[in-house]
PDB file of C-alpha atoms in Angstrom:
ATOM      1  CA  UNK A 173     -46.246   3.701 -27.850  1.00  0.00           C
ATOM      2  CA  UNK A 174     -48.518   2.374 -25.142  1.00  0.00           C
ATOM      3  CA  UNK A 175     -47.145   1.044 -21.892  1.00  0.00           C
ATOM      4  CA  UNK A 176     -48.738  -0.573 -18.892  1.00  0.00           C
ATOM      5  CA  UNK A 177     -48.690   1.113 -15.525  1.00  0.00           C
ATOM      6  CA  UNK A 178     -46.561  -0.349 -12.758  1.00  0.00           C
ATOM      7  CA  UNK A 179     -49.715  -1.485 -10.982  1.00  0.00           C
ATOM      8  CA  UNK A 180     -50.841  -3.277 -14.140  1.00  0.00           C
ATOM      9  CA  UNK A 181     -47.478  -5.072 -14.388  1.00  0.00           C
ATOM     10  CA  UNK A 182     -47.881  -6.102 -10.757  1.00  0.00           C
ATOM     11  CA  UNK A 183     -51.316  -7.484 -11.546  1.00  0.00           C
ATOM     12  CA  UNK A 184     -49.908  -9.424 -14.508  1.00  0.00           C
ATOM     13  CA  UNK A 185     -47.281 -10.954 -12.247  1.00  0.00           C
ATOM     14  CA  UNK A 186     -50.067 -12.446 -10.149  1.00  0.00           C
ATOM     15  CA  UNK A 187     -51.278 -14.521 -13.100  1.00  0.00           C
ATOM     16  CA  UNK A 188     -50.187 -18.166 -13.101  1.00  0.00           C
ATOM     17  CA  UNK A 189     -49.066 -18.238 -16.795  1.00  0.00           C
ATOM     18  CA  UNK A 190     -46.919 -15.146 -16.237  1.00  0.00           C
ATOM     19  CA  UNK A 191     -45.402 -16.645 -13.087  1.00  0.00           C
ATOM     20  CA  UNK A 192     -44.619 -19.867 -14.927  1.00  0.00           C
ATOM     21  CA  UNK A 193     -42.993 -17.879 -17.719  1.00  0.00           C
ATOM     22  CA  UNK A 194     -40.871 -15.999 -15.169  1.00  0.00           C
ATOM     23  CA  UNK A 195     -39.761 -19.203 -13.474  1.00  0.00           C
ATOM     24  CA  UNK A 196     -38.994 -20.763 -16.851  1.00  0.00           C
ATOM     25  CA  UNK A 197     -36.761 -17.828 -17.810  1.00  0.00           C
ATOM     26  CA  UNK A 198     -35.011 -17.958 -14.439  1.00  0.00           C
ATOM     27  CA  UNK A 199     -34.301 -21.686 -14.799  1.00  0.00           C
ATOM     28  CA  UNK A 200     -33.221 -21.170 -18.406  1.00  0.00           C
ATOM     29  CA  UNK A 201     -30.777 -18.488 -17.284  1.00  0.00           C
ATOM     30  CA  UNK A 202     -28.943 -21.029 -15.123  1.00  0.00           C
ATOM     31  CA  UNK A 203     -28.448 -23.797 -17.663  1.00  0.00           C
ATOM     32  CA  UNK A 204     -28.702 -22.414 -21.184  1.00  0.00           C
ATOM     33  CA  UNK A 205     -25.943 -19.744 -21.087  1.00  0.00           C
ATOM     34  CA  UNK A 206     -23.527 -22.474 -19.994  1.00  0.00           C
ATOM     35  CA  UNK A 207     -24.557 -24.383 -23.108  1.00  0.00           C
ATOM     36  CA  UNK A 208     -23.659 -21.229 -25.034  1.00  0.00           C
ATOM     37  CA  UNK A 209     -20.163 -21.405 -23.534  1.00  0.00           C
ATOM     38  CA  UNK A 210     -19.861 -24.903 -25.025  1.00  0.00           C
ATOM     39  CA  UNK A 211     -21.132 -23.758 -28.430  1.00  0.00           C
ATOM     40  CA  UNK A 212     -18.640 -20.889 -28.579  1.00  0.00           C
ATOM     41  CA  UNK A 213     -15.772 -22.909 -27.112  1.00  0.00           C
ATOM     42  CA  UNK A 214     -16.173 -25.849 -29.488  1.00  0.00           C
ATOM     43  CA  UNK A 215     -16.979 -23.547 -32.440  1.00  0.00           C
ATOM     44  CA  UNK A 216     -20.095 -25.544 -33.302  1.00  0.00           C
ATOM     45  CA  UNK A 217     -22.394 -22.711 -34.372  1.00  0.00           C
ATOM     46  CA  UNK A 218     -24.121 -24.816 -37.081  1.00  0.00           C
ATOM     47  CA  UNK A 219     -25.455 -27.179 -34.420  1.00  0.00           C
ATOM     48  CA  UNK A 220     -27.947 -24.564 -33.245  1.00  0.00           C
ATOM     49  CA  UNK A 221     -29.537 -24.123 -36.644  1.00  0.00           C
ATOM     50  CA  UNK A 222     -29.690 -27.839 -37.331  1.00  0.00           C
ATOM     51  CA  UNK A 223     -31.327 -28.588 -33.987  1.00  0.00           C
ATOM     52  CA  UNK A 224     -33.972 -25.924 -34.605  1.00  0.00           C
ATOM     53  CA  UNK A 225     -35.028 -27.854 -37.712  1.00  0.00           C
ATOM     54  CA  UNK A 226     -34.817 -31.208 -35.929  1.00  0.00           C
ATOM     55  CA  UNK A 227     -37.051 -29.781 -33.205  1.00  0.00           C
ATOM     56  CA  UNK A 228     -39.553 -28.743 -35.880  1.00  0.00           C
ATOM     57  CA  UNK A 229     -39.559 -32.328 -37.155  1.00  0.00           C
ATOM     58  CA  UNK A 230     -40.124 -33.623 -33.624  1.00  0.00           C
ATOM     59  CA  UNK A 231     -43.016 -31.198 -33.155  1.00  0.00           C
ATOM     60  CA  UNK A 232     -44.555 -32.429 -36.424  1.00  0.00           C
ATOM     61  CA  UNK A 233     -44.277 -36.021 -35.201  1.00  0.00           C
ATOM     62  CA  UNK A 234     -45.972 -35.041 -31.946  1.00  0.00           C
ATOM     63  CA  UNK A 235     -48.833 -33.311 -33.739  1.00  0.00           C
ATOM     64  CA  UNK A 236     -49.344 -36.347 -35.956  1.00  0.00           C
ATOM     65  CA  UNK A 237     -49.215 -38.967 -33.212  1.00  0.00           C
ATOM     66  CA  UNK A 238     -51.013 -37.012 -30.511  1.00  0.00           C
ATOM     67  CA  UNK A 239     -47.988 -37.087 -28.196  1.00  0.00           C
ATOM     68  CA  UNK A 240     -46.626 -33.989 -26.483  1.00  0.00           C
ATOM     69  CA  UNK A 241     -44.898 -32.038 -29.311  1.00  0.00           C
ATOM     70  CA  UNK A 242     -42.201 -30.634 -27.018  1.00  0.00           C
ATOM     71  CA  UNK A 243     -41.350 -34.080 -25.649  1.00  0.00           C
ATOM     72  CA  UNK A 244     -41.028 -35.353 -29.212  1.00  0.00           C
ATOM     73  CA  UNK A 245     -38.819 -32.368 -30.062  1.00  0.00           C
ATOM     74  CA  UNK A 246     -36.571 -33.064 -27.074  1.00  0.00           C
ATOM     75  CA  UNK A 247     -36.227 -36.738 -27.970  1.00  0.00           C
ATOM     76  CA  UNK A 248     -35.541 -35.955 -31.637  1.00  0.00           C
ATOM     77  CA  UNK A 249     -32.871 -33.400 -30.742  1.00  0.00           C
ATOM     78  CA  UNK A 250     -31.220 -35.695 -28.202  1.00  0.00           C
ATOM     79  CA  UNK A 251     -31.042 -38.552 -30.719  1.00  0.00           C
ATOM     80  CA  UNK A 252     -29.732 -36.205 -33.417  1.00  0.00           C
ATOM     81  CA  UNK A 253     -27.083 -34.797 -31.081  1.00  0.00           C
ATOM     82  CA  UNK A 254     -25.892 -38.278 -30.150  1.00  0.00           C
ATOM     83  CA  UNK A 255     -25.992 -39.393 -33.790  1.00  0.00           C
ATOM     84  CA  UNK A 256     -23.736 -36.620 -35.089  1.00  0.00           C
ATOM     85  CA  UNK A 257     -21.247 -36.890 -32.220  1.00  0.00           C
ATOM     86  CA  UNK A 258     -18.881 -39.208 -34.159  1.00  0.00           C
ATOM     87  CA  UNK A 259     -18.630 -36.515 -36.854  1.00  0.00           C
ATOM     88  CA  UNK A 260     -17.619 -33.834 -34.338  1.00  0.00           C
ATOM     89  CA  UNK A 261     -13.935 -34.680 -34.351  1.00  0.00           C
ATOM     90  CA  UNK A 262     -13.348 -31.512 -36.328  1.00  0.00           C
ATOM     91  CA  UNK A 263     -15.562 -28.407 -36.739  1.00  0.00           C
ATOM     92  CA  UNK A 264     -15.401 -28.845 -40.526  1.00  0.00           C
ATOM     93  CA  UNK A 265     -16.745 -32.370 -40.374  1.00  0.00           C
ATOM     94  CA  UNK A 266     -19.528 -31.295 -38.044  1.00  0.00           C
ATOM     95  CA  UNK A 267     -20.508 -28.364 -40.271  1.00  0.00           C
ATOM     96  CA  UNK A 268     -21.143 -30.637 -43.222  1.00  0.00           C
ATOM     97  CA  UNK A 269     -23.140 -33.083 -41.126  1.00  0.00           C
ATOM     98  CA  UNK A 270     -25.248 -30.253 -39.672  1.00  0.00           C
ATOM     99  CA  UNK A 271     -26.034 -28.905 -43.110  1.00  0.00           C
ATOM    100  CA  UNK A 272     -27.254 -32.315 -44.248  1.00  0.00           C
ATOM    101  CA  UNK A 273     -29.204 -32.892 -41.028  1.00  0.00           C
ATOM    102  CA  UNK A 274     -30.849 -29.471 -41.244  1.00  0.00           C
ATOM    103  CA  UNK A 275     -31.993 -30.015 -44.827  1.00  0.00           C
ATOM    104  CA  UNK A 276     -33.315 -33.529 -44.180  1.00  0.00           C
ATOM    105  CA  UNK A 277     -35.095 -32.530 -40.960  1.00  0.00           C
ATOM    106  CA  UNK A 278     -36.982 -29.574 -42.405  1.00  0.00           C
ATOM    107  CA  UNK A 279     -37.885 -31.522 -45.557  1.00  0.00           C
ATOM    108  CA  UNK A 280     -39.195 -34.440 -43.488  1.00  0.00           C
ATOM    109  CA  UNK A 281     -41.170 -32.069 -41.232  1.00  0.00           C
ATOM    110  CA  UNK A 282     -42.810 -30.285 -44.159  1.00  0.00           C
ATOM    111  CA  UNK A 283     -43.606 -33.563 -45.913  1.00  0.00           C
ATOM    112  CA  UNK A 284     -45.022 -35.075 -42.732  1.00  0.00           C
ATOM    113  CA  UNK A 285     -47.262 -32.080 -42.125  1.00  0.00           C
ATOM    114  CA  UNK A 286     -48.404 -32.005 -45.756  1.00  0.00           C
ATOM    115  CA  UNK A 287     -49.319 -35.690 -46.199  1.00  0.00           C
ATOM    116  CA  UNK A 288     -50.899 -36.079 -42.752  1.00  0.00           C
ATOM    117  CA  UNK A 289     -53.239 -33.122 -43.052  1.00  0.00           C
ATOM    118  CA  UNK A 290     -52.197 -31.886 -39.603  1.00  0.00           C
ATOM    119  CA  UNK A 291     -52.645 -28.163 -38.988  1.00  0.00           C
ATOM    120  CA  UNK A 292     -49.115 -26.810 -39.258  1.00  0.00           C
ATOM    121  CA  UNK A 293     -49.855 -23.546 -37.454  1.00  0.00           C
ATOM    122  CA  UNK A 294     -49.016 -25.107 -34.081  1.00  0.00           C
ATOM    123  CA  UNK A 295     -45.641 -26.270 -35.305  1.00  0.00           C
ATOM    124  CA  UNK A 296     -44.631 -23.029 -36.983  1.00  0.00           C
ATOM    125  CA  UNK A 297     -45.942 -20.925 -34.089  1.00  0.00           C
ATOM    126  CA  UNK A 298     -43.085 -22.292 -32.011  1.00  0.00           C
ATOM    127  CA  UNK A 299     -40.641 -20.650 -34.407  1.00  0.00           C
ATOM    128  CA  UNK A 300     -41.629 -17.381 -32.707  1.00  0.00           C
ATOM    129  CA  UNK A 301     -42.134 -18.751 -29.219  1.00  0.00           C
ATOM    130  CA  UNK A 302     -45.110 -19.074 -26.902  1.00  0.00           C
ATOM    131  CA  UNK A 303     -43.745 -18.209 -23.494  1.00  0.00           C
ATOM    132  CA  UNK A 304     -47.104 -17.808 -21.760  1.00  0.00           C
ATOM    133  CA  UNK A 305     -48.040 -21.367 -22.716  1.00  0.00           C
ATOM    134  CA  UNK A 306     -45.186 -22.816 -20.641  1.00  0.00           C
ATOM    135  CA  UNK A 307     -46.466 -25.715 -18.575  1.00  0.00           C
ATOM    136  CA  UNK A 308     -45.220 -27.940 -15.791  1.00  0.00           C
ATOM    137  CA  UNK A 309     -43.420 -30.387 -18.157  1.00  0.00           C
ATOM    138  CA  UNK A 310     -41.492 -27.458 -19.666  1.00  0.00           C
ATOM    139  CA  UNK A 311     -40.468 -26.283 -16.199  1.00  0.00           C
ATOM    140  CA  UNK A 312     -39.302 -29.810 -15.367  1.00  0.00           C
ATOM    141  CA  UNK A 313     -37.130 -29.951 -18.489  1.00  0.00           C
ATOM    142  CA  UNK A 314     -35.618 -26.524 -17.799  1.00  0.00           C
ATOM    143  CA  UNK A 315     -35.079 -27.463 -14.153  1.00  0.00           C
ATOM    144  CA  UNK A 316     -33.220 -30.621 -15.155  1.00  0.00           C
ATOM    145  CA  UNK A 317     -31.058 -28.596 -17.544  1.00  0.00           C
ATOM    146  CA  UNK A 318     -30.419 -25.982 -14.838  1.00  0.00           C
ATOM    147  CA  UNK A 319     -29.095 -28.734 -12.574  1.00  0.00           C
ATOM    148  CA  UNK A 320     -27.406 -31.019 -15.111  1.00  0.00           C
ATOM    149  CA  UNK A 321     -25.461 -28.498 -17.191  1.00  0.00           C
ATOM    150  CA  UNK A 322     -23.690 -26.605 -14.370  1.00  0.00           C
ATOM    151  CA  UNK A 323     -23.331 -29.904 -12.524  1.00  0.00           C
ATOM    152  CA  UNK A 324     -21.497 -31.487 -15.453  1.00  0.00           C
ATOM    153  CA  UNK A 325     -19.280 -28.427 -15.762  1.00  0.00           C
ATOM    154  CA  UNK A 326     -18.361 -28.584 -12.080  1.00  0.00           C
ATOM    155  CA  UNK A 327     -17.819 -32.351 -12.103  1.00  0.00           C
ATOM    156  CA  UNK A 328     -15.655 -32.427 -15.232  1.00  0.00           C
ATOM    157  CA  UNK A 329     -14.425 -28.826 -15.222  1.00  0.00           C
ATOM    158  CA  UNK A 330     -10.784 -29.777 -15.863  1.00  0.00           C
ATOM    159  CA  UNK A 331     -11.639 -32.066 -18.772  1.00  0.00           C
ATOM    160  CA  UNK A 332     -14.114 -29.602 -20.274  1.00  0.00           C
ATOM    161  CA  UNK A 333     -11.624 -26.764 -19.878  1.00  0.00           C
ATOM    162  CA  UNK A 334      -8.970 -28.722 -21.770  1.00  0.00           C
ATOM    163  CA  UNK A 335     -11.450 -29.783 -24.448  1.00  0.00           C
ATOM    164  CA  UNK A 336     -12.609 -26.213 -25.062  1.00  0.00           C
ATOM    165  CA  UNK A 337      -9.024 -24.958 -25.081  1.00  0.00           C
ATOM    166  CA  UNK A 338      -7.421 -27.559 -27.338  1.00  0.00           C
ATOM    167  CA  UNK A 339      -8.899 -30.886 -28.428  1.00  0.00           C
ATOM    168  CA  UNK A 340      -5.533 -32.522 -29.156  1.00  0.00           C
ATOM    169  CA  UNK A 341      -4.083 -31.405 -25.824  1.00  0.00           C
ATOM    170  CA  UNK A 342      -7.133 -32.794 -24.056  1.00  0.00           C
ATOM    171  CA  UNK A 343      -6.747 -36.152 -25.806  1.00  0.00           C
ATOM    172  CA  UNK A 344      -3.045 -36.339 -24.947  1.00  0.00           C
ATOM    173  CA  UNK A 345      -3.916 -35.556 -21.317  1.00  0.00           C
ATOM    174  CA  UNK A 346      -6.197 -38.570 -21.055  1.00  0.00           C
ATOM    175  CA  UNK A 347      -9.517 -36.765 -21.431  1.00  0.00           C
ATOM    176  CA  UNK A 348     -12.246 -38.992 -22.982  1.00  0.00           C
ATOM    177  CA  UNK A 349     -12.688 -36.512 -25.824  1.00  0.00           C
ATOM    178  CA  UNK A 350     -15.215 -38.430 -27.918  1.00  0.00           C
ATOM    179  CA  UNK A 351     -17.492 -39.394 -25.013  1.00  0.00           C
ATOM    180  CA  UNK A 352     -17.347 -35.902 -23.518  1.00  0.00           C
ATOM    181  CA  UNK A 353     -18.015 -34.258 -26.876  1.00  0.00           C
ATOM    182  CA  UNK A 354     -21.009 -36.550 -27.416  1.00  0.00           C
ATOM    183  CA  UNK A 355     -22.403 -35.646 -23.982  1.00  0.00           C
ATOM    184  CA  UNK A 356     -21.947 -31.932 -24.651  1.00  0.00           C
ATOM    185  CA  UNK A 357     -23.607 -32.200 -28.070  1.00  0.00           C
ATOM    186  CA  UNK A 358     -26.622 -33.946 -26.548  1.00  0.00           C
ATOM    187  CA  UNK A 359     -26.861 -31.173 -23.938  1.00  0.00           C
ATOM    188  CA  UNK A 360     -26.676 -28.508 -26.637  1.00  0.00           C
ATOM    189  CA  UNK A 361     -29.365 -30.256 -28.675  1.00  0.00           C
ATOM    190  CA  UNK A 362     -31.725 -30.726 -25.724  1.00  0.00           C
ATOM    191  CA  UNK A 363     -31.137 -27.158 -24.554  1.00  0.00           C
ATOM    192  CA  UNK A 364     -32.100 -25.757 -27.960  1.00  0.00           C
ATOM    193  CA  UNK A 365     -35.304 -27.808 -27.936  1.00  0.00           C
ATOM    194  CA  UNK A 366     -36.051 -26.849 -24.343  1.00  0.00           C
ATOM    195  CA  UNK A 367     -35.706 -23.132 -25.074  1.00  0.00           C
ATOM    196  CA  UNK A 368     -37.874 -23.072 -28.199  1.00  0.00           C
ATOM    197  CA  UNK A 369     -41.131 -22.350 -26.378  1.00  0.00           C
ATOM    198  CA  UNK A 370     -39.558 -19.438 -24.491  1.00  0.00           C
ATOM    199  CA  UNK A 371     -38.215 -17.336 -27.356  1.00  0.00           C
ATOM    200  CA  UNK A 372     -38.943 -19.395 -30.445  1.00  0.00           C
ATOM    201  CA  UNK A 373     -36.491 -21.335 -32.567  1.00  0.00           C
ATOM    202  CA  UNK A 374     -35.488 -18.205 -34.469  1.00  0.00           C
ATOM    203  CA  UNK A 375     -34.514 -16.300 -31.304  1.00  0.00           C
ATOM    204  CA  UNK A 376     -33.048 -19.045 -29.138  1.00  0.00           C
ATOM    205  CA  UNK A 377     -29.629 -17.368 -29.201  1.00  0.00           C
ATOM    206  CA  UNK A 378     -30.900 -14.821 -26.678  1.00  0.00           C
ATOM    207  CA  UNK A 379     -30.847 -17.533 -24.009  1.00  0.00           C
ATOM    208  CA  UNK A 380     -27.773 -19.468 -25.080  1.00  0.00           C
ATOM    209  CA  UNK A 381     -25.210 -17.744 -27.260  1.00  0.00           C
ATOM    210  CA  UNK A 382     -25.465 -14.031 -26.408  1.00  0.00           C
ATOM    211  CA  UNK A 383     -24.800 -14.339 -22.638  1.00  0.00           C
ATOM    212  CA  UNK A 384     -21.837 -16.602 -23.434  1.00  0.00           C
ATOM    213  CA  UNK A 385     -20.376 -14.062 -25.887  1.00  0.00           C
ATOM    214  CA  UNK A 386     -20.542 -11.326 -23.255  1.00  0.00           C
ATOM    215  CA  UNK A 387     -19.137 -13.641 -20.568  1.00  0.00           C
ATOM    216  CA  UNK A 388     -16.077 -14.467 -22.673  1.00  0.00           C
ATOM    217  CA  UNK A 389     -15.226 -10.770 -22.660  1.00  0.00           C
ATOM    218  CA  UNK A 390     -15.511 -10.536 -18.885  1.00  0.00           C
ATOM    219  CA  UNK A 391     -14.122 -13.857 -17.649  1.00  0.00           C
ATOM    220  CA  UNK A 392     -10.540 -15.067 -17.689  1.00  0.00           C
ATOM    221  CA  UNK A 393     -11.085 -18.757 -16.884  1.00  0.00           C
ATOM    222  CA  UNK A 394     -13.719 -21.376 -17.598  1.00  0.00           C
ATOM    223  CA  UNK A 395     -15.097 -20.987 -14.076  1.00  0.00           C
ATOM    224  CA  UNK A 396     -15.362 -17.198 -14.261  1.00  0.00           C
ATOM    225  CA  UNK A 397     -16.782 -17.306 -17.809  1.00  0.00           C
ATOM    226  CA  UNK A 398     -19.432 -19.790 -16.676  1.00  0.00           C
ATOM    227  CA  UNK A 399     -20.394 -17.689 -13.657  1.00  0.00           C
ATOM    228  CA  UNK A 400     -20.528 -14.520 -15.777  1.00  0.00           C
ATOM    229  CA  UNK A 401     -22.695 -16.304 -18.354  1.00  0.00           C
ATOM    230  CA  UNK A 402     -25.190 -17.398 -15.693  1.00  0.00           C
ATOM    231  CA  UNK A 403     -25.258 -13.943 -14.090  1.00  0.00           C
ATOM    232  CA  UNK A 404     -25.776 -12.238 -17.436  1.00  0.00           C
ATOM    233  CA  UNK A 405     -28.463 -14.743 -18.352  1.00  0.00           C
ATOM    234  CA  UNK A 406     -30.391 -14.059 -15.145  1.00  0.00           C
ATOM    235  CA  UNK A 407     -30.093 -10.283 -15.582  1.00  0.00           C
ATOM    236  CA  UNK A 408     -31.092 -10.337 -19.252  1.00  0.00           C
ATOM    237  CA  UNK A 409     -34.007 -12.736 -18.828  1.00  0.00           C
ATOM    238  CA  UNK A 410     -35.586 -10.967 -15.875  1.00  0.00           C
ATOM    239  CA  UNK A 411     -34.979  -7.452 -17.227  1.00  0.00           C
ATOM    240  CA  UNK A 412     -36.198  -8.343 -20.702  1.00  0.00           C
ATOM    241  CA  UNK A 413     -39.293 -10.132 -19.419  1.00  0.00           C
ATOM    242  CA  UNK A 414     -40.296  -7.264 -17.118  1.00  0.00           C
ATOM    243  CA  UNK A 415     -39.678  -4.751 -19.902  1.00  0.00           C
ATOM    244  CA  UNK A 416     -41.831  -6.800 -22.276  1.00  0.00           C
ATOM    245  CA  UNK A 417     -44.668  -6.858 -19.730  1.00  0.00           C
ATOM    246  CA  UNK A 418     -44.360  -3.121 -19.088  1.00  0.00           C
ATOM    247  CA  UNK A 419     -44.262  -2.219 -22.791  1.00  0.00           C
ATOM    248  CA  UNK A 420     -46.852  -4.853 -23.715  1.00  0.00           C
ATOM    249  CA  UNK A 421     -44.491  -6.237 -26.353  1.00  0.00           C
ATOM    250  CA  UNK A 422     -43.683  -9.852 -27.346  1.00  0.00           C
ATOM    251  CA  UNK A 423     -41.121 -11.207 -24.839  1.00  0.00           C
ATOM    252  CA  UNK A 424     -38.944 -13.063 -27.382  1.00  0.00           C
ATOM    253  CA  UNK A 425     -37.746 -10.048 -29.414  1.00  0.00           C
ATOM    254  CA  UNK A 426     -37.357  -7.953 -26.246  1.00  0.00           C
ATOM    255  CA  UNK A 427     -35.122 -10.627 -24.704  1.00  0.00           C
ATOM    256  CA  UNK A 428     -32.975 -10.729 -27.835  1.00  0.00           C
ATOM    257  CA  UNK A 429     -32.637  -6.942 -27.982  1.00  0.00           C
ATOM    258  CA  UNK A 430     -31.808  -6.765 -24.272  1.00  0.00           C
ATOM    259  CA  UNK A 431     -29.152  -9.457 -24.580  1.00  0.00           C
ATOM    260  CA  UNK A 432     -27.756  -7.919 -27.764  1.00  0.00           C
ATOM    261  CA  UNK A 433     -27.525  -4.463 -26.170  1.00  0.00           C
ATOM    262  CA  UNK A 434     -25.630  -5.954 -23.223  1.00  0.00           C
ATOM    263  CA  UNK A 435     -23.220  -7.807 -25.511  1.00  0.00           C
ATOM    264  CA  UNK A 436     -22.492  -4.602 -27.434  1.00  0.00           C
ATOM    265  CA  UNK A 437     -22.019  -2.641 -24.203  1.00  0.00           C
ATOM    266  CA  UNK A 438     -19.581  -5.221 -22.830  1.00  0.00           C
ATOM    267  CA  UNK A 439     -17.684  -5.199 -26.134  1.00  0.00           C
ATOM    268  CA  UNK A 440     -17.370  -1.402 -26.171  1.00  0.00           C
ATOM    269  CA  UNK A 441     -16.305  -1.236 -22.514  1.00  0.00           C
ATOM    270  CA  UNK A 442     -13.721  -3.995 -23.019  1.00  0.00           C
ATOM    271  CA  UNK A 443     -12.290  -2.249 -26.075  1.00  0.00           C
ATOM    272  CA  UNK A 444     -12.006   1.050 -24.215  1.00  0.00           C
ATOM    273  CA  UNK A 445     -10.282  -0.603 -21.271  1.00  0.00           C
ATOM    274  CA  UNK A 446      -7.867  -2.349 -23.608  1.00  0.00           C
ATOM    275  CA  UNK A 447      -7.103   0.944 -25.360  1.00  0.00           C
ATOM    276  CA  UNK A 448      -6.587   2.763 -22.057  1.00  0.00           C
ATOM    277  CA  UNK A 449      -4.151   0.087 -20.888  1.00  0.00           C
ATOM    278  CA  UNK A 450      -2.187   0.184 -24.119  1.00  0.00           C
ATOM    279  CA  UNK A 451      -1.889   3.978 -24.303  1.00  0.00           C
ATOM    280  CA  UNK A 452       0.207   4.509 -21.132  1.00  0.00           C
ATOM    281  CA  UNK A 453       2.424   1.585 -22.067  1.00  0.00           C
ATOM    282  CA  UNK A 454       3.066   3.111 -25.493  1.00  0.00           C
ATOM    283  CA  UNK A 455       3.758   6.515 -23.991  1.00  0.00           C
ATOM    284  CA  UNK A 456       6.338   5.087 -21.606  1.00  0.00           C
ATOM    285  CA  UNK A 457       8.429   3.504 -24.355  1.00  0.00           C
ATOM    286  CA  UNK A 458      11.834   5.191 -24.775  1.00  0.00           C
ATOM    287  CA  UNK A 459      12.341   7.296 -27.844  1.00  0.00           C
ATOM    288  CA  UNK A 460      14.534   5.902 -30.603  1.00  0.00           C
ATOM    289  CA  UNK A 461      15.940   9.346 -31.437  1.00  0.00           C
TER     290      UNK A 461
END
């Protein structure tokens, strides 16, 4: 295994594409893990997969029309997220809609690329990410997400907390469940599209879902879970990116492995703490003999 010297990593960090990639991961760590909290809380795992395929369709449209492929992907995902919101009244209803949307989106993307004669390599390359090609528009999108997602959580934290806890309780408490769910779905969809260039569509969970899974083990309230998710996202993104530069490995897989290792570590530590708390309590129980 070949690795770069520390001085070489320092030299890489002076390059503008590497700096942009670092800033993109830092911005992503603020907004995208909070989106993961929504995905886990609402139990809408199929949305991620469907939006990956919708993003591919948007990229195909961009390649065909000459527009920015990532902008087209963002618009396609936002429209798809808003369109399926009425079906999100139950996770079961949303799952069926996501399956249909995923199949139609990938079929339309493949057909569009085939009949137009557009080189599909640019579209499928984004399945694996292209973090060093991050540009100013990508940073703007990630910056908006970094401000909008935590801002929405802080502004409507009571309503979102009730919605994630129990949809029926939230509706009985006067929370605008349908409008709030639609807004959250659009954020999830846009976040998936915004993160594609960083890790690729196949590895986008490293920036969204994995920090949220670890945060749910560490936090006891929506506020603490959100803060843990952001902190874990920052730690994972920066550590994984620096490790990828040092090892001269692709950043996407390294980020996923770093996040996955942290999730497993948090799970093991939580289980051990739970076991250690239960053992003294069991030992102190009076004997029945």
